[in-house]
PDB file of C-alpha atoms and ligand atoms in Angstrom:
ATOM      1  CA  MET A   3      23.464  11.243  -2.211  1.00  0.00           C
ATOM      2  CA  PRO A   4      22.662  13.870  -4.848  1.00  0.00           C
ATOM      3  CA  ASP A   5      20.642  16.875  -4.192  1.00  0.00           C
ATOM      4  CA  ILE A   6      17.208  15.709  -3.141  1.00  0.00           C
ATOM      5  CA  ARG A   7      14.128  17.763  -2.579  1.00  0.00           C
ATOM      6  CA  ASN A   8      11.356  15.780  -3.554  1.00  0.00           C
ATOM      7  CA  ILE A   9      10.591  12.483  -2.654  1.00  0.00           C
ATOM      8  CA  VAL A  10       7.906   9.680  -3.497  1.00  0.00           C
ATOM      9  CA  ILE A  11       7.872   6.680  -1.571  1.00  0.00           C
ATOM     10  CA  LEU A  12       5.833   3.489  -2.334  1.00  0.00           C
ATOM     11  CA  THR A  13       5.272   0.958   0.529  1.00  0.00           C
ATOM     12  CA  GLY A  14       3.981  -2.640   0.301  1.00  0.00           C
ATOM     13  CA  ALA A  15       3.031  -5.434   2.645  1.00  0.00           C
ATOM     14  CA  GLY A  16       6.826  -5.830   3.673  1.00  0.00           C
ATOM     15  CA  ILE A  17       6.997  -2.693   5.690  1.00  0.00           C
ATOM     16  CA  SER A  18       4.315  -4.129   7.875  1.00  0.00           C
ATOM     17  CA  ALA A  19       5.365  -7.528   8.038  1.00  0.00           C
ATOM     18  CA  GLU A  20       7.633  -6.932  11.321  1.00  0.00           C
ATOM     19  CA  SER A  21       4.337  -5.574  12.990  1.00  0.00           C
ATOM     20  CA  GLY A  22       2.913  -8.995  12.645  1.00  0.00           C
ATOM     21  CA  ILE A  23       0.637  -8.336   9.517  1.00  0.00           C
ATOM     22  CA  ASP A  24       0.747 -11.090   6.884  1.00  0.00           C
ATOM     23  CA  THR A  25       2.084 -10.322   3.332  1.00  0.00           C
ATOM     24  CA  PHE A  26       0.521 -11.721   0.531  1.00  0.00           C
ATOM     25  CA  ARG A  27       3.277 -13.637  -1.478  1.00  0.00           C
ATOM     26  CA  ASP A  28       5.738 -14.577   0.983  1.00  0.00           C
ATOM     27  CA  ALA A  29       5.542 -18.259   2.465  1.00  0.00           C
ATOM     28  CA  GLY A  30       2.536 -18.479   4.697  1.00  0.00           C
ATOM     29  CA  GLY A  31       1.083 -15.314   3.269  1.00  0.00           C
ATOM     30  CA  LEU A  32      -2.323 -14.371   2.572  1.00  0.00           C
ATOM     31  CA  TRP A  33      -2.400 -15.703  -0.993  1.00  0.00           C
ATOM     32  CA  GLU A  34      -1.261 -19.215   0.504  1.00  0.00           C
ATOM     33  CA  GLN A  35      -4.030 -19.353   2.793  1.00  0.00           C
ATOM     34  CA  HIS A  36      -6.676 -17.862   0.289  1.00  0.00           C
ATOM     35  CA  ARG A  37      -7.230 -17.849  -3.507  1.00  0.00           C
ATOM     36  CA  VAL A  38      -6.736 -14.235  -4.745  1.00  0.00           C
ATOM     37  CA  GLU A  39      -9.704 -14.804  -7.264  1.00  0.00           C
ATOM     38  CA  ASP A  40     -11.946 -15.751  -4.248  1.00  0.00           C
ATOM     39  CA  VAL A  41     -11.107 -12.727  -2.077  1.00  0.00           C
ATOM     40  CA  ALA A  42      -9.741  -9.925  -4.103  1.00  0.00           C
ATOM     41  CA  THR A  43     -11.871  -9.613  -7.395  1.00  0.00           C
ATOM     42  CA  PRO A  44     -15.237  -8.092  -7.809  1.00  0.00           C
ATOM     43  CA  GLU A  45     -16.347 -11.397  -9.265  1.00  0.00           C
ATOM     44  CA  GLY A  46     -15.247 -13.297  -5.979  1.00  0.00           C
ATOM     45  CA  PHE A  47     -17.131 -10.803  -4.159  1.00  0.00           C
ATOM     46  CA  ALA A  48     -20.350 -11.324  -6.317  1.00  0.00           C
ATOM     47  CA  ARG A  49     -19.947 -15.164  -6.059  1.00  0.00           C
ATOM     48  CA  ASP A  50     -19.478 -15.332  -2.307  1.00  0.00           C
ATOM     49  CA  PRO A  51     -19.979 -12.147  -0.368  1.00  0.00           C
ATOM     50  CA  ASP A  52     -19.805 -13.817   2.774  1.00  0.00           C
ATOM     51  CA  LEU A  53     -16.547 -15.218   2.190  1.00  0.00           C
ATOM     52  CA  VAL A  54     -15.100 -11.751   1.200  1.00  0.00           C
ATOM     53  CA  LEU A  55     -16.728  -9.733   3.976  1.00  0.00           C
ATOM     54  CA  GLY A  56     -15.456 -12.376   6.514  1.00  0.00           C
ATOM     55  CA  PHE A  57     -11.868 -12.385   4.980  1.00  0.00           C
ATOM     56  CA  TYR A  58     -11.788  -8.572   5.520  1.00  0.00           C
ATOM     57  CA  ASP A  59     -13.574  -8.410   8.949  1.00  0.00           C
ATOM     58  CA  MET A  60     -10.901 -10.766  10.181  1.00  0.00           C
ATOM     59  CA  ARG A  61      -7.961  -8.535   9.098  1.00  0.00           C
ATOM     60  CA  ARG A  62      -9.653  -5.633  10.224  1.00  0.00           C
ATOM     61  CA  GLU A  63     -10.122  -7.109  13.556  1.00  0.00           C
ATOM     62  CA  ALA A  64      -6.462  -8.433  13.668  1.00  0.00           C
ATOM     63  CA  LEU A  65      -5.278  -4.756  12.796  1.00  0.00           C
ATOM     64  CA  LEU A  66      -6.661  -3.450  16.111  1.00  0.00           C
ATOM     65  CA  SER A  67      -3.789  -5.292  17.906  1.00  0.00           C
ATOM     66  CA  LYS A  68      -1.068  -4.358  15.607  1.00  0.00           C
ATOM     67  CA  GLN A  69       1.332  -1.615  16.089  1.00  0.00           C
ATOM     68  CA  PRO A  70       3.634   0.670  13.781  1.00  0.00           C
ATOM     69  CA  ASN A  71       7.280  -0.612  13.644  1.00  0.00           C
ATOM     70  CA  ALA A  72      10.547   1.297  13.234  1.00  0.00           C
ATOM     71  CA  ALA A  73      10.257   1.660   9.618  1.00  0.00           C
ATOM     72  CA  HIS A  74       6.713   3.234  10.005  1.00  0.00           C
ATOM     73  CA  GLU A  75       8.113   5.624  12.806  1.00  0.00           C
ATOM     74  CA  ALA A  76      11.072   6.490  10.729  1.00  0.00           C
ATOM     75  CA  LEU A  77       8.994   7.479   7.512  1.00  0.00           C
ATOM     76  CA  ALA A  78       6.795   9.418   9.989  1.00  0.00           C
ATOM     77  CA  LYS A  79       9.889  11.429  11.222  1.00  0.00           C
ATOM     78  CA  LEU A  80      10.832  12.113   7.568  1.00  0.00           C
ATOM     79  CA  ASP A  81       7.430  13.212   6.959  1.00  0.00           C
ATOM     80  CA  ARG A  82       7.602  15.742   9.965  1.00  0.00           C
ATOM     81  CA  GLY A  83      11.143  16.971   9.222  1.00  0.00           C
ATOM     82  CA  TRP A  84      11.177  17.005   5.415  1.00  0.00           C
ATOM     83  CA  SER A  85      10.482  20.523   4.055  1.00  0.00           C
ATOM     84  CA  GLY A  86      10.477  19.429   0.310  1.00  0.00           C
ATOM     85  CA  GLU A  87       7.647  17.522  -1.481  1.00  0.00           C
ATOM     86  CA  LEU A  88       7.101  14.191   0.182  1.00  0.00           C
ATOM     87  CA  LEU A  89       4.392  11.540  -0.769  1.00  0.00           C
ATOM     88  CA  ILE A  90       3.974   8.234   1.007  1.00  0.00           C
ATOM     89  CA  VAL A  91       2.084   6.152  -1.652  1.00  0.00           C
ATOM     90  CA  THR A  92       1.046   2.927   0.215  1.00  0.00           C
ATOM     91  CA  GLN A  93      -0.395  -0.142  -1.491  1.00  0.00           C
ATOM     92  CA  ASN A  94      -1.254  -1.266   2.281  1.00  0.00           C
ATOM     93  CA  VAL A  95      -4.838  -1.281   3.560  1.00  0.00           C
ATOM     94  CA  ASP A  96      -3.591  -0.985   7.135  1.00  0.00           C
ATOM     95  CA  ASP A  97      -3.474   2.369   8.951  1.00  0.00           C
ATOM     96  CA  LEU A  98       0.183   2.177  10.382  1.00  0.00           C
ATOM     97  CA  HIS A  99       1.597   4.716   8.632  1.00  0.00           C
ATOM     98  CA  GLU A 100      -0.937   7.103  10.007  1.00  0.00           C
ATOM     99  CA  ARG A 101      -0.546   5.720  13.482  1.00  0.00           C
ATOM    100  CA  ALA A 102       3.230   6.327  13.377  1.00  0.00           C
ATOM    101  CA  GLY A 103       2.243   9.929  12.707  1.00  0.00           C
ATOM    102  CA  ALA A 104       2.730  10.435   8.875  1.00  0.00           C
ATOM    103  CA  LYS A 105       0.418  12.693   7.258  1.00  0.00           C
ATOM    104  CA  ARG A 106       1.426  12.884   3.550  1.00  0.00           C
ATOM    105  CA  VAL A 107       0.112   9.384   3.008  1.00  0.00           C
ATOM    106  CA  LEU A 108      -2.229   8.114  -0.120  1.00  0.00           C
ATOM    107  CA  HIS A 109      -3.779   4.712  -0.050  1.00  0.00           C
ATOM    108  CA  MET A 110      -3.666   3.459  -3.672  1.00  0.00           C
ATOM    109  CA  HIS A 111      -5.341   0.161  -2.850  1.00  0.00           C
ATOM    110  CA  GLY A 112      -7.887   1.552  -0.207  1.00  0.00           C
ATOM    111  CA  GLU A 113      -8.207   1.044   3.395  1.00  0.00           C
ATOM    112  CA  LEU A 114      -9.450  -1.547   5.797  1.00  0.00           C
ATOM    113  CA  LYS A 115     -10.989   1.100   7.896  1.00  0.00           C
ATOM    114  CA  SER A 116     -13.225   2.652   5.219  1.00  0.00           C
ATOM    115  CA  ALA A 117     -16.528   1.210   3.869  1.00  0.00           C
ATOM    116  CA  LEU A 118     -17.754   1.857   0.220  1.00  0.00           C
ATOM    117  CA  CYS A 119     -21.606   1.857  -0.245  1.00  0.00           C
ATOM    118  CA  LEU A 120     -22.721  -0.029  -3.524  1.00  0.00           C
ATOM    119  CA  SER A 121     -26.038   1.919  -3.454  1.00  0.00           C
ATOM    120  CA  CYS A 122     -25.003   5.553  -2.974  1.00  0.00           C
ATOM    121  CA  GLU A 123     -21.277   5.117  -3.770  1.00  0.00           C
ATOM    122  CA  MET A 124     -20.265   7.078  -0.574  1.00  0.00           C
ATOM    123  CA  ARG A 125     -17.319   6.166   1.419  1.00  0.00           C
ATOM    124  CA  SER A 126     -17.642   5.988   5.263  1.00  0.00           C
ATOM    125  CA  PRO A 127     -14.921   5.537   7.910  1.00  0.00           C
ATOM    126  CA  TRP A 128     -15.616   1.896   9.308  1.00  0.00           C
ATOM    127  CA  ASP A 129     -14.184  -0.244  12.200  1.00  0.00           C
ATOM    128  CA  ALA A 130     -16.882  -2.613  12.658  1.00  0.00           C
ATOM    129  CA  PRO A 131     -17.644  -6.135  11.029  1.00  0.00           C
ATOM    130  CA  MET A 132     -19.653  -6.048   7.628  1.00  0.00           C
ATOM    131  CA  SER A 133     -20.505  -9.688   7.570  1.00  0.00           C
ATOM    132  CA  ASP A 134     -23.770  -8.840   9.242  1.00  0.00           C
ATOM    133  CA  ARG A 135     -24.873  -6.373   6.718  1.00  0.00           C
ATOM    134  CA  PRO A 136     -24.912  -3.272   8.565  1.00  0.00           C
ATOM    135  CA  PRO A 137     -26.825  -0.280   6.846  1.00  0.00           C
ATOM    136  CA  CYS A 138     -24.641   2.427   5.061  1.00  0.00           C
ATOM    137  CA  PRO A 139     -24.241   5.277   7.532  1.00  0.00           C
ATOM    138  CA  VAL A 140     -25.277   7.672   4.408  1.00  0.00           C
ATOM    139  CA  CYS A 141     -28.283   6.051   2.766  1.00  0.00           C
ATOM    140  CA  GLN A 142     -29.113   3.143   5.186  1.00  0.00           C
ATOM    141  CA  ALA A 143     -28.826   0.413   2.236  1.00  0.00           C
ATOM    142  CA  PRO A 144     -27.436  -2.885   3.619  1.00  0.00           C
ATOM    143  CA  SER A 145     -24.909  -2.562   0.689  1.00  0.00           C
ATOM    144  CA  LEU A 146     -21.460  -2.016   2.090  1.00  0.00           C
ATOM    145  CA  ARG A 147     -18.392  -3.462   0.805  1.00  0.00           C
ATOM    146  CA  PRO A 148     -14.653  -2.882   1.837  1.00  0.00           C
ATOM    147  CA  ASP A 149     -13.193   0.122   0.387  1.00  0.00           C
ATOM    148  CA  VAL A 150     -10.263  -1.718  -1.007  1.00  0.00           C
ATOM    149  CA  VAL A 151      -9.135  -2.079  -4.680  1.00  0.00           C
ATOM    150  CA  TRP A 152      -9.543  -5.318  -6.133  1.00  0.00           C
ATOM    151  CA  PHE A 153      -7.987  -6.900  -9.355  1.00  0.00           C
ATOM    152  CA  GLY A 154      -9.291  -5.361 -12.316  1.00  0.00           C
ATOM    153  CA  GLU A 155     -10.388  -2.220 -10.343  1.00  0.00           C
ATOM    154  CA  MET A 156      -8.781   1.293 -10.941  1.00  0.00           C
ATOM    155  CA  PRO A 157      -6.480   2.050  -7.845  1.00  0.00           C
ATOM    156  CA  TYR A 158      -7.171   5.360  -6.273  1.00  0.00           C
ATOM    157  CA  GLN A 159      -5.675   8.757  -7.237  1.00  0.00           C
ATOM    158  CA  MET A 160      -3.536   7.674  -9.951  1.00  0.00           C
ATOM    159  CA  GLU A 161      -3.291  11.086 -11.444  1.00  0.00           C
ATOM    160  CA  ARG A 162      -1.997  12.553  -8.023  1.00  0.00           C
ATOM    161  CA  ILE A 163       0.702   9.693  -7.968  1.00  0.00           C
ATOM    162  CA  TYR A 164       1.749  10.217 -11.606  1.00  0.00           C
ATOM    163  CA  ALA A 165       1.998  14.080 -10.918  1.00  0.00           C
ATOM    164  CA  ALA A 166       4.216  13.564  -7.753  1.00  0.00           C
ATOM    165  CA  ILE A 167       6.312  11.171  -9.738  1.00  0.00           C
ATOM    166  CA  ARG A 168       6.823  13.766 -12.405  1.00  0.00           C
ATOM    167  CA  GLN A 169       8.009  16.378  -9.727  1.00  0.00           C
ATOM    168  CA  ALA A 170      10.109  13.959  -7.599  1.00  0.00           C
ATOM    169  CA  ASP A 171      13.977  13.758  -7.415  1.00  0.00           C
ATOM    170  CA  LEU A 172      13.731  10.503  -5.826  1.00  0.00           C
ATOM    171  CA  PHE A 173      11.426   7.304  -5.884  1.00  0.00           C
ATOM    172  CA  VAL A 174      11.938   4.761  -3.152  1.00  0.00           C
ATOM    173  CA  SER A 175      10.416   1.466  -3.135  1.00  0.00           C
ATOM    174  CA  ILE A 176       9.793  -0.410   0.464  1.00  0.00           C
ATOM    175  CA  GLY A 177       8.587  -3.795   1.068  1.00  0.00           C
ATOM    176  CA  THR A 178       6.890  -4.655  -2.077  1.00  0.00           C
ATOM    177  CA  SER A 179       7.243  -7.673  -4.515  1.00  0.00           C
ATOM    178  CA  GLY A 180       6.776  -5.620  -7.506  1.00  0.00           C
ATOM    179  CA  ALA A 181       4.231  -8.202  -8.765  1.00  0.00           C
ATOM    180  CA  VAL A 182       1.208  -6.113  -9.023  1.00  0.00           C
ATOM    181  CA  TYR A 183       0.590  -3.106 -11.598  1.00  0.00           C
ATOM    182  CA  PRO A 184       0.316  -0.391 -11.679  1.00  0.00           C
ATOM    183  CA  ALA A 185       2.349   0.229  -8.727  1.00  0.00           C
ATOM    184  CA  ALA A 186       5.151  -2.139 -10.095  1.00  0.00           C
ATOM    185  CA  GLY A 187       5.471   0.002 -13.125  1.00  0.00           C
ATOM    186  CA  PHE A 188       6.098   3.271 -11.096  1.00  0.00           C
ATOM    187  CA  VAL A 189       9.936   2.442 -11.042  1.00  0.00           C
ATOM    188  CA  ARG A 190      10.060   2.502 -14.886  1.00  0.00           C
ATOM    189  CA  ASP A 191       7.931   5.805 -15.137  1.00  0.00           C
ATOM    190  CA  ALA A 192      10.510   7.359 -12.538  1.00  0.00           C
ATOM    191  CA  ARG A 193      13.344   6.062 -14.935  1.00  0.00           C
ATOM    192  CA  GLU A 194      11.980   7.631 -18.027  1.00  0.00           C
ATOM    193  CA  LEU A 195      11.843  10.975 -16.206  1.00  0.00           C
ATOM    194  CA  SER A 196      15.128  10.573 -14.915  1.00  0.00           C
ATOM    195  CA  VAL A 197      14.430  10.347 -11.203  1.00  0.00           C
ATOM    196  CA  ARG A 198      16.722   8.509  -8.900  1.00  0.00           C
ATOM    197  CA  THR A 199      15.199   5.308  -7.834  1.00  0.00           C
ATOM    198  CA  LEU A 200      16.143   3.227  -4.769  1.00  0.00           C
ATOM    199  CA  GLU A 201      14.593  -0.293  -3.629  1.00  0.00           C
ATOM    200  CA  LEU A 202      14.571  -1.288   0.150  1.00  0.00           C
ATOM    201  CA  ASN A 203      13.341  -4.784   0.393  1.00  0.00           C
ATOM    202  CA  LEU A 204      13.870  -8.108   2.135  1.00  0.00           C
ATOM    203  CA  GLU A 205      15.075  -9.737  -1.055  1.00  0.00           C
ATOM    204  CA  ARG A 206      15.591  -8.653  -4.449  1.00  0.00           C
ATOM    205  CA  SER A 207      12.127  -8.094  -6.118  1.00  0.00           C
ATOM    206  CA  GLU A 208      10.509  -8.906  -9.417  1.00  0.00           C
ATOM    207  CA  GLY A 209      11.604  -5.509 -10.606  1.00  0.00           C
ATOM    208  CA  SER A 210      14.814  -5.013  -8.745  1.00  0.00           C
ATOM    209  CA  HIS A 211      17.015  -4.659 -11.943  1.00  0.00           C
ATOM    210  CA  TRP A 212      15.045  -1.229 -12.578  1.00  0.00           C
ATOM    211  CA  PHE A 213      16.404   0.743  -9.724  1.00  0.00           C
ATOM    212  CA  HIS A 214      19.544   2.403  -9.557  1.00  0.00           C
ATOM    213  CA  GLU A 215      20.285   0.830  -6.287  1.00  0.00           C
ATOM    214  CA  SER A 216      18.610  -1.955  -4.224  1.00  0.00           C
ATOM    215  CA  ARG A 217      19.533  -2.843  -0.669  1.00  0.00           C
ATOM    216  CA  GLN A 218      18.483  -6.058   0.978  1.00  0.00           C
ATOM    217  CA  GLY A 219      17.271  -6.646   4.584  1.00  0.00           C
ATOM    218  CA  ARG A 220      14.442  -5.903   7.057  1.00  0.00           C
ATOM    219  CA  ALA A 221      12.542  -2.705   6.661  1.00  0.00           C
ATOM    220  CA  GLY A 222      12.825  -2.069  10.389  1.00  0.00           C
ATOM    221  CA  GLU A 223      16.689  -1.644  10.024  1.00  0.00           C
ATOM    222  CA  LEU A 224      16.916  -0.383   6.230  1.00  0.00           C
ATOM    223  CA  VAL A 225      14.328   2.220   6.395  1.00  0.00           C
ATOM    224  CA  PRO A 226      15.563   4.253   9.750  1.00  0.00           C
ATOM    225  CA  ALA A 227      19.167   3.992   8.237  1.00  0.00           C
ATOM    226  CA  TRP A 228      18.202   5.491   4.976  1.00  0.00           C
ATOM    227  CA  VAL A 229      15.990   7.981   6.606  1.00  0.00           C
ATOM    228  CA  ASP A 230      18.891   9.207   8.917  1.00  0.00           C
ATOM    229  CA  GLU A 231      20.993   9.341   5.557  1.00  0.00           C
ATOM    230  CA  VAL A 232      18.648  11.440   3.506  1.00  0.00           C
ATOM    231  CA  MET A 233      17.861  13.806   6.483  1.00  0.00           C
ATOM    232  CA  ALA A 234      21.488  14.476   6.988  1.00  0.00           C
ATOM    233  CA  GLY A 235      21.696  15.689   3.431  1.00  0.00           C
TER     234      GLY A 235
HETATM  235  C1  LIG B 310       9.811  -7.535   3.615  1.00  0.00           C
HETATM  236  C2  LIG B 310       9.873  -7.847   4.938  1.00  0.00           C
HETATM  237  C3  LIG B 310      10.428  -6.931   5.812  1.00  0.00           C
HETATM  238  C4  LIG B 310       8.796  -9.066   3.644  1.00  0.00           C
HETATM  239  N1  LIG B 310      11.354  -6.020   5.449  1.00  0.00           N
HETATM  240  N2  LIG B 310      10.699  -6.311   3.085  1.00  0.00           N
HETATM  241  C5  LIG B 310      -0.764  -8.478 -16.928  1.00  0.00           C
HETATM  242  C6  LIG B 310       0.350  -7.782 -16.797  1.00  0.00           C
HETATM  243  C7  LIG B 310       0.304  -6.398 -16.292  1.00  0.00           C
HETATM  244  C8  LIG B 310      -0.830  -6.070 -15.454  1.00  0.00           C
HETATM  245  C9  LIG B 310      -1.822  -6.998 -15.391  1.00  0.00           C
HETATM  246  C10 LIG B 310      -1.662  -8.265 -16.188  1.00  0.00           C
HETATM  247  N3  LIG B 310      -3.062  -8.920 -15.942  1.00  0.00           N
HETATM  248  C11 LIG B 310      -3.604  -8.059 -14.807  1.00  0.00           C
HETATM  249  C12 LIG B 310      -3.016  -7.025 -14.752  1.00  0.00           C
HETATM  250  C13 LIG B 310      -3.313  -5.965 -13.862  1.00  0.00           C
HETATM  251  C14 LIG B 310      -3.590  -6.231 -12.401  1.00  0.00           C
HETATM  252  C15 LIG B 310      -2.041  -7.082 -12.066  1.00  0.00           C
HETATM  253  O1  LIG B 310      -1.163  -6.286 -11.641  1.00  0.00           O
HETATM  254  N4  LIG B 310      -2.106  -8.275 -12.045  1.00  0.00           N
HETATM  255  C16 LIG B 310      -0.776  -8.917 -11.629  1.00  0.00           C
HETATM  256  C17 LIG B 310      -0.958 -10.151 -10.908  1.00  0.00           C
HETATM  257  C18 LIG B 310      -0.145  -9.141 -13.086  1.00  0.00           C
HETATM  258  N5  LIG B 310      -3.619  -5.135 -11.680  1.00  0.00           N
HETATM  259  C19 LIG B 310      -4.719  -4.529 -11.200  1.00  0.00           C
HETATM  260  O2  LIG B 310      -5.977  -5.107 -11.674  1.00  0.00           O
HETATM  261  C20 LIG B 310      -4.692  -3.312 -10.650  1.00  0.00           C
HETATM  262  N6  LIG B 310      -5.884  -2.461 -11.512  1.00  0.00           N
HETATM  263  C21 LIG B 310      -5.384  -2.123 -12.649  1.00  0.00           C
HETATM  264  O3  LIG B 310      -4.181  -2.307 -13.416  1.00  0.00           O
HETATM  265  O4  LIG B 310      -6.373  -1.149 -13.389  1.00  0.00           O
HETATM  266  C22 LIG B 310      -6.067  -0.779 -14.477  1.00  0.00           C
HETATM  267  C23 LIG B 310      -4.904   0.525 -14.629  1.00  0.00           C
HETATM  268  C24 LIG B 310      -4.345   0.612 -15.819  1.00  0.00           C
HETATM  269  C25 LIG B 310      -3.250   1.406 -15.838  1.00  0.00           C
HETATM  270  C26 LIG B 310      -3.141   2.578 -14.775  1.00  0.00           C
HETATM  271  C27 LIG B 310      -3.982   2.367 -13.842  1.00  0.00           C
HETATM  272  C28 LIG B 310      -5.099   1.402 -13.580  1.00  0.00           C
HETATM  273  C29 LIG B 310      -5.558  -3.417  -9.280  1.00  0.00           C
HETATM  274  C30 LIG B 310      -4.634  -4.072  -8.516  1.00  0.00           C
HETATM  275  C31 LIG B 310      -5.227  -4.488  -7.007  1.00  0.00           C
HETATM  276  C32 LIG B 310      -4.444  -5.034  -6.106  1.00  0.00           C
HETATM  277  N7  LIG B 310      -5.288  -5.423  -4.785  1.00  0.00           N
HETATM  278  C33 LIG B 310      -4.419  -6.160  -3.836  1.00  0.00           C
HETATM  279  C34 LIG B 310      -5.584  -6.379  -2.750  1.00  0.00           C
HETATM  280  C35 LIG B 310      -5.799  -5.015  -2.028  1.00  0.00           C
HETATM  281  C36 LIG B 310      -6.814  -5.190  -0.604  1.00  0.00           C
HETATM  282  C37 LIG B 310      -6.217  -6.103   0.259  1.00  0.00           C
HETATM  283  O5  LIG B 310      -5.183  -5.792   0.954  1.00  0.00           O
HETATM  284  O6  LIG B 310      -6.785  -7.326   0.161  1.00  0.00           O
HETATM  285  O7  LIG B 310      -3.348  -5.373  -3.252  1.00  0.00           O
HETATM  286  S1  LIG B 310      -3.584  -7.676  -4.296  1.00  0.00           S
HETATM  287  C38 LIG B 310      -2.341  -7.406  -3.153  1.00  0.00           C
HETATM  288  O8  LIG B 310      -1.203  -7.183  -4.030  1.00  0.00           O
HETATM  289  C39 LIG B 310      -2.514  -6.159  -2.326  1.00  0.00           C
HETATM  290  C40 LIG B 310      -1.245  -5.441  -2.348  1.00  0.00           C
HETATM  291  O9  LIG B 310      -1.286  -4.050  -2.252  1.00  0.00           O
HETATM  292  C41 LIG B 310      -0.384  -5.817  -3.705  1.00  0.00           C
HETATM  293  C42 LIG B 310       0.967  -5.822  -3.678  1.00  0.00           C
HETATM  294  O10 LIG B 310       1.510  -6.557  -2.834  1.00  0.00           O
HETATM  295  P1  LIG B 310       2.890  -6.206  -1.999  1.00  0.00           P
HETATM  296  O11 LIG B 310       2.551  -5.129  -0.981  1.00  0.00           O
HETATM  297  O12 LIG B 310       3.992  -6.070  -3.065  1.00  0.00           O
HETATM  298  O13 LIG B 310       2.970  -7.587  -1.254  1.00  0.00           O
HETATM  299  P2  LIG B 310       4.016  -8.994  -1.533  1.00  0.00           P
HETATM  300  O14 LIG B 310       3.427  -9.882  -0.366  1.00  0.00           O
HETATM  301  O15 LIG B 310       3.696  -9.160  -2.819  1.00  0.00           O
HETATM  302  O16 LIG B 310       5.382  -8.659  -1.509  1.00  0.00           O
HETATM  303  C43 LIG B 310       5.919  -8.217  -0.205  1.00  0.00           C
HETATM  304  C44 LIG B 310       7.555  -8.034  -0.355  1.00  0.00           C
HETATM  305  O17 LIG B 310       7.851  -7.516   1.052  1.00  0.00           O
HETATM  306  C45 LIG B 310       8.232  -9.316  -0.599  1.00  0.00           C
HETATM  307  O18 LIG B 310       9.058  -8.729  -1.702  1.00  0.00           O
HETATM  308  C46 LIG B 310       8.944  -9.740   0.498  1.00  0.00           C
HETATM  309  O19 LIG B 310      10.248  -9.898   0.194  1.00  0.00           O
HETATM  310  C47 LIG B 310       9.053  -8.256   1.322  1.00  0.00           C
HETATM  311  N8  LIG B 310       9.132  -8.410   2.663  1.00  0.00           N
HETATM  312  N9  LIG B 310       9.057  -9.183   4.970  1.00  0.00           N
HETATM  313  C48 LIG B 310      11.258  -5.774   4.011  1.00  0.00           C
HETATM  314  N10 LIG B 310      10.424  -7.397   7.011  1.00  0.00           N
END
């Protein structure tokens, strides 16, 4: 591997699949069980808040019994041992990177365990249901929504992500279908900046052809092997 110092890693639902968390677009995934427009858009929330709050309550509750897998553990090991710049940009709303011990994590699509108040716009750590309209811990208004990014909304911390890609020597995409923008466009942004690009995914994704290299397999196997490789220099 060429001299690598600064790394940006993008993760998607595939990295948490082996922890038992449903992906979105695979067979049996969340979008087979629910219409995206109903549960992952601001319009869907305005139409039927009970449905949307219940959908996220169910996923937040399910997360409690899930554990990080070998891929999360390997990225946490990389984070601990890597002296160069490293940013794990996750599209996932679970907290499995953090529970594995990773620190340099950015949740571009928000977090299940965070609440956003529509009255005061403050965010609060949250691990309880929202369907029963609990008061906002800051302003007491019963106006909480999941602090996640729905279609049509701006993903979080885009400037920080683009700055990290500009500094990077290597961009690695793990367990994402490449179907959702702007994350799906990061590989092209990286290529334009002459950043080396690598994909680790169960199968070839929609954007596989953009990567310098694409490896197919389970994240729980591919990621630990790649981490050992990159740490060996
Ligand atoms: C394994 C594995 C194993 C399985 N090991 N691998 C037309 C063109 C271009 C863009 C648009 C367009 N029309 C509209 C848009 C914009 C829109 C968009 O992208 N739409 C597409 C449908 C085309 N995007 C937006 O609206 C975004 N905002 C936006 O664009 O703002 C304007 C802007 C402009 C410029 C700069 C910045 C901003 C917001 C998108 C929000 C997405 N939100 C969701 C829900 C979050 C909350 C929640 O979790 O409920 O995010 S949707 C859902 O998809 C979720 C995910 O993070 C996201 C990506 O899914 P992911 O992670 O890739 O999962 P899957 O299931 O698709 O793939 C899993 C992969 O893993 C598969 O490939 C498997 O093979 C693999 N896998 N097991 C390894 N064991």
